Tab-separated table of C-alpha atoms in Angstrom:
chain	number	residue	atom	x	y	z
I	1	UNK	CA	0.000	0.000	0.000
I	2	UNK	CA	2.784	2.417	0.939
I	3	UNK	CA	4.532	1.575	-2.284
I	4	UNK	CA	1.421	2.452	-4.325
I	5	UNK	CA	1.039	5.780	-2.505
I	6	UNK	CA	4.719	6.555	-3.139
I	7	UNK	CA	4.331	5.764	-6.859
I	8	UNK	CA	1.251	8.009	-7.109
I	9	UNK	CA	3.007	10.859	-5.300
I	10	UNK	CA	6.059	10.575	-7.552
I	11	UNK	CA	3.841	10.565	-10.633
I	12	UNK	CA	2.039	13.693	-9.474
I	13	UNK	CA	5.345	15.371	-8.711
I	14	UNK	CA	6.675	14.580	-12.180
I	15	UNK	CA	3.479	15.873	-13.819
I	16	UNK	CA	3.711	19.092	-11.827
I	17	UNK	CA	7.214	19.788	-13.143
I	18	UNK	CA	6.330	19.235	-16.792
I	19	UNK	CA	5.953	22.388	-18.879
I	20	UNK	CA	3.487	22.918	-21.652
I	21	UNK	CA	3.219	25.372	-24.501
I	22	UNK	CA	0.327	27.334	-23.041
I	23	UNK	CA	0.676	30.178	-25.540
I	24	UNK	CA	0.970	28.015	-28.674
I	25	UNK	CA	-0.641	29.013	-31.934
I	26	UNK	CA	-1.317	26.657	-34.804
I	27	UNK	CA	1.057	27.435	-37.671
I	28	UNK	CA	-1.778	26.903	-40.166
I	29	UNK	CA	-3.552	29.885	-38.559
I	30	UNK	CA	-0.629	32.268	-39.094
I	31	UNK	CA	0.726	34.124	-42.126
I	32	UNK	CA	4.514	33.779	-42.120
I	33	UNK	CA	6.409	36.457	-43.972
I	34	UNK	CA	9.932	35.940	-45.339
I	35	UNK	CA	10.633	39.261	-47.055
I	36	UNK	CA	10.016	42.941	-46.364
I	37	UNK	CA	10.517	45.735	-48.910
I	38	UNK	CA	10.377	49.424	-48.000
I	39	UNK	CA	9.817	52.126	-50.641
I	40	UNK	CA	8.894	55.766	-50.946
I	41	UNK	CA	5.159	56.052	-50.249
I	42	UNK	CA	3.146	55.339	-53.372
I	43	UNK	CA	-0.393	53.953	-53.513
I	44	UNK	CA	-1.102	50.808	-55.484
I	45	UNK	CA	-4.263	50.961	-57.639
I	46	UNK	CA	-6.105	48.862	-55.034
I	47	UNK	CA	-5.032	51.119	-52.175
I	48	UNK	CA	-6.060	54.204	-54.130
I	49	UNK	CA	-9.516	52.763	-54.802
I	50	UNK	CA	-9.961	51.795	-51.154
I	51	UNK	CA	-8.899	55.304	-50.071
I	52	UNK	CA	-11.382	56.840	-52.507
I	53	UNK	CA	-14.109	54.756	-50.872
I	54	UNK	CA	-13.207	55.965	-47.399
I	55	UNK	CA	-10.925	53.153	-46.220
I	56	UNK	CA	-8.330	55.458	-44.682
I	57	UNK	CA	-6.912	56.538	-41.340
I	58	UNK	CA	-4.808	59.348	-39.842
I	59	UNK	CA	-1.378	59.176	-41.507
I	60	UNK	CA	1.155	60.676	-43.873
I	61	UNK	CA	2.021	58.523	-46.855
I	62	UNK	CA	5.800	58.454	-46.395
I	63	UNK	CA	6.569	54.762	-46.921
I	64	UNK	CA	5.157	51.760	-48.715
I	65	UNK	CA	5.831	48.420	-47.035
I	66	UNK	CA	5.546	45.199	-49.047
I	67	UNK	CA	5.395	41.964	-47.073
I	68	UNK	CA	6.079	38.629	-48.773
I	69	UNK	CA	4.016	35.874	-47.177
I	70	UNK	CA	4.813	32.219	-47.759
I	71	UNK	CA	3.096	28.931	-46.919
I	72	UNK	CA	4.316	27.155	-43.804
I	73	UNK	CA	5.852	24.261	-45.755
I	74	UNK	CA	8.099	26.675	-47.674
I	75	UNK	CA	9.799	28.292	-44.685
I	76	UNK	CA	12.915	26.108	-44.914
I	77	UNK	CA	13.443	26.940	-48.590
I	78	UNK	CA	11.998	26.265	-51.985
I	79	UNK	CA	10.973	22.787	-53.016
I	80	UNK	CA	13.849	21.187	-54.896
I	81	UNK	CA	11.495	18.777	-56.654
I	82	UNK	CA	9.447	21.381	-58.419
I	83	UNK	CA	7.861	23.606	-55.784
I	84	UNK	CA	4.189	24.267	-55.485
I	85	UNK	CA	1.638	22.814	-57.801
I	86	UNK	CA	-0.620	24.823	-60.051
I	87	UNK	CA	-0.020	28.094	-61.844
I	88	UNK	CA	-0.102	30.398	-58.803
I	89	UNK	CA	3.244	31.443	-57.261
I	90	UNK	CA	4.228	29.948	-53.879
I	91	UNK	CA	4.072	33.355	-52.187
I	92	UNK	CA	1.842	36.407	-51.871
I	93	UNK	CA	2.899	40.052	-51.630
I	94	UNK	CA	0.763	42.431	-49.574
I	95	UNK	CA	1.358	46.173	-49.706
I	96	UNK	CA	0.457	49.018	-47.365
I	97	UNK	CA	1.268	52.738	-47.332
I	98	UNK	CA	1.616	55.037	-44.328
I	99	UNK	CA	4.183	56.503	-41.946
I	100	UNK	CA	4.521	53.732	-39.338
I	101	UNK	CA	5.717	50.224	-40.158
I	102	UNK	CA	3.872	48.810	-37.138
I	103	UNK	CA	0.637	50.540	-38.062
I	104	UNK	CA	0.880	49.290	-41.651
I	105	UNK	CA	1.370	45.749	-40.310
I	106	UNK	CA	-1.703	46.102	-38.114
I	107	UNK	CA	-3.712	47.292	-41.109
I	108	UNK	CA	-3.084	43.919	-42.725
I	109	UNK	CA	-5.308	42.473	-39.991
I	110	UNK	CA	-8.373	44.168	-41.502
I	111	UNK	CA	-7.415	42.995	-44.970
I	112	UNK	CA	-6.374	39.353	-44.429
I	113	UNK	CA	-7.847	36.495	-42.426
I	114	UNK	CA	-4.570	35.502	-40.743
I	115	UNK	CA	-2.216	37.634	-38.616
I	116	UNK	CA	1.293	38.009	-40.003
I	117	UNK	CA	4.237	36.782	-37.949
I	118	UNK	CA	7.914	37.636	-38.501
I	119	UNK	CA	9.802	34.736	-36.925
I	120	UNK	CA	10.942	33.617	-40.382
I	121	UNK	CA	11.790	36.987	-41.931
I	122	UNK	CA	14.914	36.407	-44.050
I	123	UNK	CA	15.619	39.651	-45.904
I	124	UNK	CA	14.740	43.338	-45.736
I	125	UNK	CA	15.214	45.438	-48.873
I	126	UNK	CA	15.163	49.248	-48.654
I	127	UNK	CA	15.117	51.508	-51.694
I	128	UNK	CA	17.941	54.031	-51.912
I	129	UNK	CA	15.376	56.681	-52.887
I	130	UNK	CA	13.605	56.186	-49.565
I	131	UNK	CA	16.902	56.506	-47.687
I	132	UNK	CA	17.495	59.868	-49.307
I	133	UNK	CA	14.356	61.077	-47.532
I	134	UNK	CA	14.251	59.056	-44.310
I	135	UNK	CA	16.982	58.037	-41.877
I	136	UNK	CA	17.653	54.312	-41.730
I	137	UNK	CA	17.301	54.264	-37.934
I	138	UNK	CA	13.765	55.651	-38.358
I	139	UNK	CA	12.815	52.908	-40.809
I	140	UNK	CA	14.419	50.142	-38.743
I	141	UNK	CA	13.157	51.228	-35.322
I	142	UNK	CA	10.145	48.906	-35.205
I	143	UNK	CA	12.049	46.045	-36.860
I	144	UNK	CA	14.754	46.194	-34.185
I	145	UNK	CA	12.214	46.433	-31.338
I	146	UNK	CA	9.967	43.602	-32.540
I	147	UNK	CA	10.667	40.396	-30.619
I	148	UNK	CA	9.302	38.319	-33.511
I	149	UNK	CA	12.060	39.373	-35.909
I	150	UNK	CA	15.419	37.670	-35.551
I	151	UNK	CA	18.624	39.758	-35.374
I	152	UNK	CA	20.103	37.527	-38.113
I	153	UNK	CA	17.758	39.024	-40.726
I	154	UNK	CA	19.798	40.418	-43.643
I	155	UNK	CA	19.405	43.980	-44.939
I	156	UNK	CA	19.920	45.056	-48.564
I	157	UNK	CA	19.444	48.155	-50.700
I	158	UNK	CA	17.717	48.405	-54.048
I	159	UNK	CA	18.298	50.644	-57.027
I	160	UNK	CA	14.703	51.288	-58.038
I	161	UNK	CA	11.588	50.042	-56.252
I	162	UNK	CA	12.410	47.585	-53.464
I	163	UNK	CA	9.062	45.856	-54.041
I	164	UNK	CA	10.305	44.774	-57.490
I	165	UNK	CA	12.886	42.516	-55.796
I	166	UNK	CA	9.985	40.580	-54.239
I	167	UNK	CA	8.647	39.403	-57.600
I	168	UNK	CA	9.905	36.140	-59.099
I	169	UNK	CA	10.372	35.303	-62.757
I	170	UNK	CA	10.535	31.553	-62.117
I	171	UNK	CA	7.170	29.969	-61.301
I	172	UNK	CA	8.300	27.997	-58.247
I	173	UNK	CA	10.707	30.559	-56.811
I	174	UNK	CA	10.221	32.521	-53.580
I	175	UNK	CA	12.114	35.817	-54.055
I	176	UNK	CA	13.097	36.304	-50.390
I	177	UNK	CA	14.715	32.849	-50.290
I	178	UNK	CA	16.319	33.423	-53.691
I	179	UNK	CA	18.018	36.637	-52.487
I	180	UNK	CA	19.237	34.896	-49.338
I	181	UNK	CA	20.617	31.931	-51.291
I	182	UNK	CA	22.461	34.142	-53.808
I	183	UNK	CA	24.982	34.850	-51.030
I	184	UNK	CA	26.360	31.344	-51.525
I	185	UNK	CA	28.214	32.704	-54.543
I	186	UNK	CA	30.611	34.646	-52.311
I	187	UNK	CA	33.144	31.872	-52.798
I	188	UNK	CA	33.123	32.611	-56.533
I	189	UNK	CA	33.261	36.408	-56.564
I	190	UNK	CA	34.170	39.232	-54.193
I	191	UNK	CA	31.493	41.430	-55.762
I	192	UNK	CA	29.141	39.925	-53.155
I	193	UNK	CA	29.687	41.602	-49.780
I	194	UNK	CA	29.352	39.921	-46.422
I	195	UNK	CA	25.659	40.322	-45.499
I	196	UNK	CA	24.817	43.055	-43.000
I	197	UNK	CA	22.432	41.570	-40.440
I	198	UNK	CA	20.168	43.553	-38.137
I	199	UNK	CA	22.358	43.163	-35.051
I	200	UNK	CA	25.433	44.455	-36.911
I	201	UNK	CA	23.495	47.328	-38.441
I	202	UNK	CA	22.113	48.256	-35.021
I	203	UNK	CA	25.683	48.515	-33.692
I	204	UNK	CA	26.709	50.696	-36.651
I	205	UNK	CA	23.750	53.009	-36.148
I	206	UNK	CA	24.408	53.466	-32.435
I	207	UNK	CA	28.115	54.140	-32.998
I	208	UNK	CA	27.261	56.461	-35.925
I	209	UNK	CA	29.783	54.695	-38.145
I	210	UNK	CA	29.285	54.698	-41.904
I	211	UNK	CA	28.796	51.350	-43.643
I	212	UNK	CA	27.938	49.786	-46.978
I	213	UNK	CA	24.953	47.607	-47.876
I	214	UNK	CA	24.776	45.238	-50.849
I	215	UNK	CA	22.720	46.698	-53.667
I	216	UNK	CA	20.076	44.873	-55.728
I	217	UNK	CA	18.889	45.754	-59.212
I	218	UNK	CA	15.996	44.233	-61.156
I	219	UNK	CA	15.227	43.854	-64.859
I	220	UNK	CA	12.577	41.705	-66.540
I	221	UNK	CA	11.938	39.766	-63.346
I	222	UNK	CA	15.618	39.034	-62.718
I	223	UNK	CA	17.368	40.185	-59.522
I	224	UNK	CA	21.111	40.796	-59.450
I	225	UNK	CA	23.663	41.911	-56.875
I	226	UNK	CA	25.153	45.050	-58.378
I	227	UNK	CA	27.531	47.085	-56.277
I	228	UNK	CA	26.701	48.601	-52.922
I	229	UNK	CA	25.255	51.708	-51.329
I	230	UNK	CA	26.991	53.878	-48.728
I	231	UNK	CA	25.064	54.849	-45.593
I	232	UNK	CA	26.442	57.913	-43.850
I	233	UNK	CA	26.936	57.265	-40.152
I	234	UNK	CA	26.013	60.662	-38.696
I	235	UNK	CA	22.901	61.182	-40.838
I	236	UNK	CA	21.645	57.647	-41.557
I	237	UNK	CA	20.995	58.620	-45.181
I	238	UNK	CA	22.111	56.963	-48.417
I	239	UNK	CA	24.838	59.171	-49.908
I	240	UNK	CA	25.818	57.289	-53.047
I	241	UNK	CA	26.619	53.996	-54.795
I	242	UNK	CA	29.724	51.911	-55.291
I	243	UNK	CA	29.884	50.099	-58.616
I	244	UNK	CA	30.735	46.406	-58.919
I	245	UNK	CA	34.471	46.992	-59.247
I	246	UNK	CA	34.549	49.342	-56.233
I	247	UNK	CA	32.504	46.879	-54.205
I	248	UNK	CA	35.012	44.144	-55.036
I	249	UNK	CA	37.853	46.398	-53.851
I	250	UNK	CA	35.958	47.074	-50.627
I	251	UNK	CA	35.677	43.309	-50.032
I	252	UNK	CA	39.412	42.884	-50.499
I	253	UNK	CA	40.222	45.892	-48.305
I	254	UNK	CA	38.160	44.530	-45.414
I	255	UNK	CA	39.396	40.932	-45.865
I	256	UNK	CA	35.861	39.880	-46.717
I	257	UNK	CA	36.732	38.630	-50.201
I	258	UNK	CA	39.057	35.758	-51.042
I	259	UNK	CA	38.055	35.271	-54.669
I	260	UNK	CA	37.492	37.175	-57.873
I	261	UNK	CA	39.333	38.211	-61.014
I	262	UNK	CA	41.360	41.195	-62.165
I	263	UNK	CA	41.244	41.914	-65.887
I	264	UNK	CA	43.462	44.334	-67.748
I	265	UNK	CA	44.957	44.714	-71.246
I	266	UNK	CA	48.437	43.605	-72.177
I	267	UNK	CA	51.187	45.158	-74.312
I	268	UNK	CA	49.280	44.080	-77.429
I	269	UNK	CA	46.027	45.572	-76.085
I	270	UNK	CA	44.546	42.100	-75.653
I	271	UNK	CA	42.539	41.040	-72.559
I	272	UNK	CA	44.522	39.255	-69.853
I	273	UNK	CA	42.906	37.930	-66.662
I	274	UNK	CA	44.258	37.111	-63.212
I	275	UNK	CA	42.266	34.814	-60.908
I	276	UNK	CA	42.742	35.249	-57.163
I	277	UNK	CA	43.645	32.233	-55.068
I	278	UNK	CA	44.165	34.329	-51.933
I	279	UNK	CA	43.950	37.973	-50.884
I	280	UNK	CA	44.975	39.558	-47.594
I	281	UNK	CA	44.981	43.216	-46.630
I	282	UNK	CA	46.535	45.014	-43.702
I	283	UNK	CA	45.707	48.572	-42.617
I	284	UNK	CA	48.287	50.321	-40.442
I	285	UNK	CA	47.589	53.657	-38.756
I	286	UNK	CA	50.496	56.061	-38.348
I	287	UNK	CA	50.457	59.121	-36.098
I	288	UNK	CA	53.775	60.913	-36.510
I	289	UNK	CA	54.006	64.356	-34.939
I	290	UNK	CA	50.256	64.655	-34.758
I	291	UNK	CA	49.839	63.888	-38.488
I	292	UNK	CA	47.633	60.875	-39.165
I	293	UNK	CA	48.028	58.613	-42.186
I	294	UNK	CA	47.261	55.022	-43.187
I	295	UNK	CA	49.284	52.395	-45.000
I	296	UNK	CA	47.306	49.730	-46.854
I	297	UNK	CA	49.185	46.617	-47.972
I	298	UNK	CA	47.537	44.039	-50.228
I	299	UNK	CA	49.125	40.618	-50.657
I	300	UNK	CA	47.667	38.274	-53.252
I	301	UNK	CA	48.555	35.087	-55.065
I	302	UNK	CA	46.764	33.692	-58.066
I	303	UNK	CA	46.922	32.274	-61.537
I	304	UNK	CA	47.014	33.716	-64.998
I	305	UNK	CA	43.744	32.142	-66.114
I	306	UNK	CA	43.143	33.733	-69.497
I	307	UNK	CA	45.038	35.619	-72.157
I	308	UNK	CA	43.897	36.511	-75.645
I	309	UNK	CA	47.431	37.113	-76.859
I	310	UNK	CA	48.007	33.967	-78.908
I	311	UNK	CA	51.528	35.076	-79.824
I	312	UNK	CA	52.735	34.759	-76.216
I	313	UNK	CA	53.438	31.346	-74.676
I	314	UNK	CA	51.892	31.301	-71.142
I	315	UNK	CA	54.902	29.773	-69.392
I	316	UNK	CA	57.510	31.884	-71.168
I	317	UNK	CA	60.165	33.131	-68.757
I	318	UNK	CA	59.445	36.830	-69.283
I	319	UNK	CA	55.642	36.631	-69.204
I	320	UNK	CA	54.972	36.277	-65.430
I	321	UNK	CA	56.994	39.374	-64.567
I	322	UNK	CA	55.369	41.452	-67.299
I	323	UNK	CA	51.880	40.247	-66.363
I	324	UNK	CA	52.440	40.741	-62.618
I	325	UNK	CA	53.386	44.362	-63.232
I	326	UNK	CA	50.221	44.941	-65.277
I	327	UNK	CA	47.949	43.358	-62.676
I	328	UNK	CA	49.675	45.165	-59.820
I	329	UNK	CA	49.154	48.538	-61.508
I	330	UNK	CA	45.561	47.643	-62.253
I	331	UNK	CA	44.799	46.610	-58.658
I	332	UNK	CA	46.492	49.713	-57.246
I	333	UNK	CA	44.466	51.895	-59.589
I	334	UNK	CA	41.187	50.171	-58.679
I	335	UNK	CA	41.857	50.518	-54.961
I	336	UNK	CA	42.895	54.173	-55.170
I	337	UNK	CA	39.827	55.013	-57.253
I	338	UNK	CA	37.530	53.411	-54.663
I	339	UNK	CA	39.263	55.199	-51.761
I	340	UNK	CA	39.066	58.534	-53.606
I	341	UNK	CA	35.319	58.132	-53.954
I	342	UNK	CA	34.913	57.330	-50.253
I	343	UNK	CA	37.106	60.222	-49.141
I	344	UNK	CA	36.262	62.958	-51.636
I	345	UNK	CA	32.720	62.228	-52.831
I	346	UNK	CA	31.034	60.604	-49.824
I	347	UNK	CA	33.340	61.523	-46.916
I	348	UNK	CA	32.419	58.189	-45.352
I	349	UNK	CA	34.692	55.495	-43.939
I	350	UNK	CA	33.181	52.125	-44.810
I	351	UNK	CA	36.556	50.387	-45.129
I	352	UNK	CA	37.324	49.737	-41.469
I	353	UNK	CA	39.939	52.473	-40.984
I	354	UNK	CA	38.234	53.666	-37.803
I	355	UNK	CA	38.445	50.164	-36.338
I	356	UNK	CA	42.175	49.923	-37.010
I	357	UNK	CA	42.786	53.378	-35.538
I	358	UNK	CA	40.802	52.576	-32.394
I	359	UNK	CA	42.932	49.444	-31.874
I	360	UNK	CA	46.331	50.849	-32.802
I	361	UNK	CA	45.994	54.430	-31.496
I	362	UNK	CA	43.157	54.416	-28.925
I	363	UNK	CA	44.042	57.800	-27.380
I	364	UNK	CA	43.981	59.508	-30.780
I	365	UNK	CA	40.759	57.716	-31.708
I	366	UNK	CA	39.009	59.095	-28.618
I	367	UNK	CA	39.819	62.615	-29.793
I	368	UNK	CA	38.638	62.044	-33.365
I	369	UNK	CA	35.674	59.723	-32.872
I	370	UNK	CA	32.942	62.372	-32.847
I	371	UNK	CA	33.928	63.786	-36.248
I	372	UNK	CA	35.730	60.807	-37.729
I	373	UNK	CA	34.252	60.841	-41.253
I	374	UNK	CA	35.438	64.425	-41.719
I	375	UNK	CA	38.934	63.522	-40.503
I	376	UNK	CA	38.953	60.409	-42.709
I	377	UNK	CA	38.148	62.473	-45.798
I	378	UNK	CA	41.440	64.402	-45.519
I	379	UNK	CA	43.744	61.658	-44.184
I	380	UNK	CA	46.472	60.406	-46.587
I	381	UNK	CA	46.173	56.719	-47.499
I	382	UNK	CA	49.101	54.917	-49.152
I	383	UNK	CA	48.413	51.686	-51.043
I	384	UNK	CA	51.035	49.060	-51.885
I	385	UNK	CA	50.443	45.751	-53.654
I	386	UNK	CA	52.401	42.490	-53.507
I	387	UNK	CA	51.026	40.323	-56.332
I	388	UNK	CA	52.408	36.989	-57.458
I	389	UNK	CA	51.375	34.660	-60.266
I	390	UNK	CA	51.852	31.093	-59.035
I	391	UNK	CA	50.562	29.092	-62.027
I	392	UNK	CA	48.950	29.340	-65.430
I	393	UNK	CA	46.088	26.879	-65.155
I	394	UNK	CA	46.010	23.966	-67.578
I	395	UNK	CA	47.430	24.466	-71.053
I	396	UNK	CA	48.972	22.477	-73.863
I	397	UNK	CA	52.250	23.142	-75.655
């Protein structure tokens, strides 16, 4: 009898310590969204008609937010075996216009039967035109406060309407997942920057440091990474673009890129191409007699992968030295051109010079921190390149 009572008491004790999901919600009753696009406020035809019929509220039409909702079984990625069935796309874009991201999200509740939930938000795309008008910390305030949205969400810019990046050309493609998965190509080209996630962007905004975001362009339903956009630290506004070549140089400068090609023209004016096998950069701050300067050293090894000069034999004794000189001059020129744009046109340090100064000369950094971008714009930067061709790929004699 005592044993039975002991067993019952133990069972009750175990049951009392078990937890349950008391606040659970069925996933079929939720609308998961994977992408968010923010544009300058502009009514869609449907919104305009609803407004004309009195479906409006107190607001200023500063931004248009486009949310990309996906079915629950697509959250992990697109179906490799063919995706959804039927002719309809496996996602739905819903658009709202106003001056509060949260309020726009709440308005979806009077338009759709399911509440939207952001646990699976993958990418946020902001149009550069919108960032000319609004500060990025204004646009991201709700996103950073919302407990639903993960700090690993990636942020991009768009040249043109951000909502256009949320439209797929392929029938079974979900644009938000497609943009996320395009980052896998970083191992093939340094024109793809390391993604800026919300937590990193939050740190940049609070420190008022300038930074670059990967730029997206669209044409005929295709989305492409094309350069980057510079966000000014003290204003939070977009100040200008970096083209693909400048973006590649920025990757190499910050040690974010270990791949890519450098093309130039040889002594016969024929294309000649160098493929990187490795790239390392080192930034050294120098403060001599109160005068600040930076030395940038780039060290790279690679192969001569292509030459259109059929008169030259690839492994000829004189060719590596001649080609190395050409590629070295080309890389130096590319890097100096990118730095000139950052210093003279944008007056924005997105290359990590402030980080190196704060580590190497912390006392000087404390004096310059509050007006660093202005100091950076007039600080001499010396670039040196150590480039070596190690092989010529496969060829026949």
